[in-house]
XYZ file of C-alpha atoms in Angstrom:
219
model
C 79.937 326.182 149.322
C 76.721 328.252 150.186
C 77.020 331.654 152.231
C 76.374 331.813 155.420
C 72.636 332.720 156.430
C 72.862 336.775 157.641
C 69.092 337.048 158.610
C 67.032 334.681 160.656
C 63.116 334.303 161.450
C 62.272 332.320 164.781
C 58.388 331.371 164.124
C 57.631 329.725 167.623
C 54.657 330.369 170.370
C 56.594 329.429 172.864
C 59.068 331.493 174.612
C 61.724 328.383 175.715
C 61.301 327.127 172.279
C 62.321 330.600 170.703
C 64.713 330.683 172.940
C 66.702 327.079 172.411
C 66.161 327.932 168.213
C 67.759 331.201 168.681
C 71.032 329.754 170.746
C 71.776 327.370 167.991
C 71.491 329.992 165.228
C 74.278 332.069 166.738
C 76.366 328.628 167.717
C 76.105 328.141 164.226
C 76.418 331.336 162.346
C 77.735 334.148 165.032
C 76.210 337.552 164.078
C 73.338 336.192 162.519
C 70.338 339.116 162.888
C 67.171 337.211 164.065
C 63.831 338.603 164.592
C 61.070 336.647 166.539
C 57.039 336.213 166.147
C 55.232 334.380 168.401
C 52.595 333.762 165.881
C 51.617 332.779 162.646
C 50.017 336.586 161.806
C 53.116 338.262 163.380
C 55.293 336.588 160.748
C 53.194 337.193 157.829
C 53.542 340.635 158.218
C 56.916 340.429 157.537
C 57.150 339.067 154.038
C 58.479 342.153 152.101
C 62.077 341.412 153.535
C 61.708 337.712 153.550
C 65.377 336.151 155.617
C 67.346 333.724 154.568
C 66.499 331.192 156.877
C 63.366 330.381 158.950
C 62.875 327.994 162.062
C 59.439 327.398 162.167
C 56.899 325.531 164.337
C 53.865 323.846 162.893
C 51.407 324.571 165.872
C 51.043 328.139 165.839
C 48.066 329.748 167.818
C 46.531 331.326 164.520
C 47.338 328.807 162.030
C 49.854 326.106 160.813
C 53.599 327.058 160.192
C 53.158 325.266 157.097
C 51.141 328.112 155.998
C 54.214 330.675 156.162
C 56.250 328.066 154.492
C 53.713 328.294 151.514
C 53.356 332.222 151.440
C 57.113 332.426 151.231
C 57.309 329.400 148.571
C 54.183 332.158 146.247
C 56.560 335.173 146.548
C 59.305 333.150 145.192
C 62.067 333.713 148.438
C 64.948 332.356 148.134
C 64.202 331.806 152.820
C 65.469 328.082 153.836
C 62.737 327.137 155.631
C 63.267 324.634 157.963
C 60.483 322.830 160.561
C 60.543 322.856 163.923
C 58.259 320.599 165.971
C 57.801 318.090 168.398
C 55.824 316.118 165.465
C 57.682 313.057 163.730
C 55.382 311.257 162.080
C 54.480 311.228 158.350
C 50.891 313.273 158.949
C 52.831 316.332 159.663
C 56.393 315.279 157.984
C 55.058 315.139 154.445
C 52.808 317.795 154.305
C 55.578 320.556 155.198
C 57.768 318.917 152.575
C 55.174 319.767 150.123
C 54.948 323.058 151.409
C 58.559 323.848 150.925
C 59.935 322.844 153.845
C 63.733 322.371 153.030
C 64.339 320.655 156.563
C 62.805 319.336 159.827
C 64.123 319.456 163.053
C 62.863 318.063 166.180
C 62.682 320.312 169.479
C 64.175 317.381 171.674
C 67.421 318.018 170.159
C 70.195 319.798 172.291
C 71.278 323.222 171.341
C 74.670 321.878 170.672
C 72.979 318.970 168.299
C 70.533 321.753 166.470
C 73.509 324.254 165.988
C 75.200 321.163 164.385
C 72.797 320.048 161.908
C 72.178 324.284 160.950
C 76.080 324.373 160.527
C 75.892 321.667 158.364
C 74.029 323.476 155.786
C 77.408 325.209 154.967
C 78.293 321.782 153.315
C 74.685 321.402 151.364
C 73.561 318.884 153.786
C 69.601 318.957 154.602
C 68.687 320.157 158.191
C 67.358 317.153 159.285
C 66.990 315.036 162.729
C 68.639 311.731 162.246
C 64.885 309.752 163.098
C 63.364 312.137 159.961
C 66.428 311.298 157.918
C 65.580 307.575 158.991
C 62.159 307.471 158.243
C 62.561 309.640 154.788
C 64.855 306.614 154.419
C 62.072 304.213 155.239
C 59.320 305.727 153.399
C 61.099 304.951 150.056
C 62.202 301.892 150.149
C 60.197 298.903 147.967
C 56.759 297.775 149.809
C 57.424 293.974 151.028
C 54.494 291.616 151.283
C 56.102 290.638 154.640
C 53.563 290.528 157.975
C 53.850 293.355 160.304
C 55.594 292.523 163.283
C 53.630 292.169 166.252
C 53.607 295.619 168.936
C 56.205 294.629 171.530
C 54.200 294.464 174.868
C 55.421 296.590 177.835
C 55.372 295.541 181.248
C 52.288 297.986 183.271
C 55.113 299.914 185.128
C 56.841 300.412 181.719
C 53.814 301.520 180.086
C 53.170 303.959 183.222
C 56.576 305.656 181.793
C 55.956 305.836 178.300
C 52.910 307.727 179.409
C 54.669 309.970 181.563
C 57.287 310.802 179.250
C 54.915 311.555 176.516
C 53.581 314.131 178.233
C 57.062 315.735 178.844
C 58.087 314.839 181.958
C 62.003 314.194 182.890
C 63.303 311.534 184.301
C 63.319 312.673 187.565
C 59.774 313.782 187.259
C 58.691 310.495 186.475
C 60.485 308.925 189.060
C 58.395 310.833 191.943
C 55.090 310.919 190.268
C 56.000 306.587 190.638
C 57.755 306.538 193.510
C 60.687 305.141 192.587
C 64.621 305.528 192.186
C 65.959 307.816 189.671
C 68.352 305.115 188.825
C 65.334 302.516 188.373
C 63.293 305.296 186.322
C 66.457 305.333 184.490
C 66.401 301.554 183.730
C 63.170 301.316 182.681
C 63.570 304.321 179.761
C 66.308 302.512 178.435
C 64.403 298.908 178.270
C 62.082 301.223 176.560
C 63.747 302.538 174.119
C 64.818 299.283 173.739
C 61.795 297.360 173.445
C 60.650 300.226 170.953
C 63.592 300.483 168.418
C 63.237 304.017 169.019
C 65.997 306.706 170.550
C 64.692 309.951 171.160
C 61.873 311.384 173.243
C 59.719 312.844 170.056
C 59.478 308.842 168.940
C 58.560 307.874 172.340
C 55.183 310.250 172.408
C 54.385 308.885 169.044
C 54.743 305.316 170.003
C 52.634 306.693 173.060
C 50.015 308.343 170.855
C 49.725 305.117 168.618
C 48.940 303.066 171.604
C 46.377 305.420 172.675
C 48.282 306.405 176.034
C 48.461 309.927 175.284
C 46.405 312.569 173.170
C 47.061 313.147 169.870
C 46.428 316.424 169.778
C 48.125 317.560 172.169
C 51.776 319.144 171.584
């Protein structure tokens, strides 16, 4: 069984982010020392005494996360470096993989579900979300000749809270930027989720994004 991780890096612009990452680091391994950068430059400064494991975010202010993950891979450190990101989809996925990303988490997991899949690296299981596992799962499995299936169509008042929630707001939020019930914002997330095969909120800005409702650059 490995060792517990003793040193931590938290590579993450933004302060809430840092914060949620470093929660779930001490859930899972209490004492755990962790030192923080808030950029990509801050971090690279650091690679003398590379840690044993890394949380880090792709969209850094000076440069890509992926871009640690490949300085650390050159001096040979034995770091776990593990992806944090509100990305999901195989533009971003793949490329850290080939970096040296050892897992990829997704930052609309609860501190209780990141500490979780950290802890579980105790029994040599990845640090992965369970929609990354999925659609690692997906992206090697034979090619079928099979159609696409056609986009499931969202009613305009559905579509109105896909785009809301894409760009981050709660339930509640979206229920008073519509005007309507918390209960009936409610309903129409899950008929949603439904429609869209898809269960958390990172696969709901991506189904947003492919639809053109949202940005796609923005984080």
């Amino acid at each position: 069984m490995p060792e517990p991780p003793r040193t931590a890096w938290i590579v993450e612009d933004l302060p809430h982010a840092r914060a949620w990452v470093a929660e779930a680091l001490l859930a899972a391994f209490p004492g755990i020392e962790i030192r923080q950068a808030d950029a990509l430059g801050v971090a690279m400064q650091w690679l003398e005494s590379p840690p044993d494991i890394a949380l880090i975010d792709l969209g850094l202010p000076d440069g890509s996360g992926t871009q640690l993950i490949e300085a650390l891979q050159r001096r040979q450190a034995k770091t776990l470096c593990v992806v944090s990101t509100v990305f999901d989809d195989d533009a971003h996925l793949f490329p850290a993989l080939r970096a040296g990303a050892q897992g990829y988490v997704l930052k609309d997991q609860s501190v209780d579900t990141l500490g979780d899949i950290l802890r579980g690296i105790l029994a040599d299981q990845p640090p992965l979300s369970p929609s990354i596992a999925r659609r690692l799962l997906r992206h090697f499995q034979p090619a079928h000749d099979n159609p696409q299936p056609t986009p499931e169509i969202l009613t305009p008042r559905e579509t109105d809270v896909l785009r809301l929630i894409a760009k981050g707001y709660t339930v509640v939020q979206v229920a008073q930027a519509l005007s309507l019930s918390h209960h009936t914002t409610a309903g129409y997330v899950k008929d949603i989720y439904r429609k869209l095969s898809i269960s958390s909120r990172a696969e709901a800005t991506l189904e947003a994004t492919r639809r053109g409702l949202v940005d796609s650059s923005a984080r």
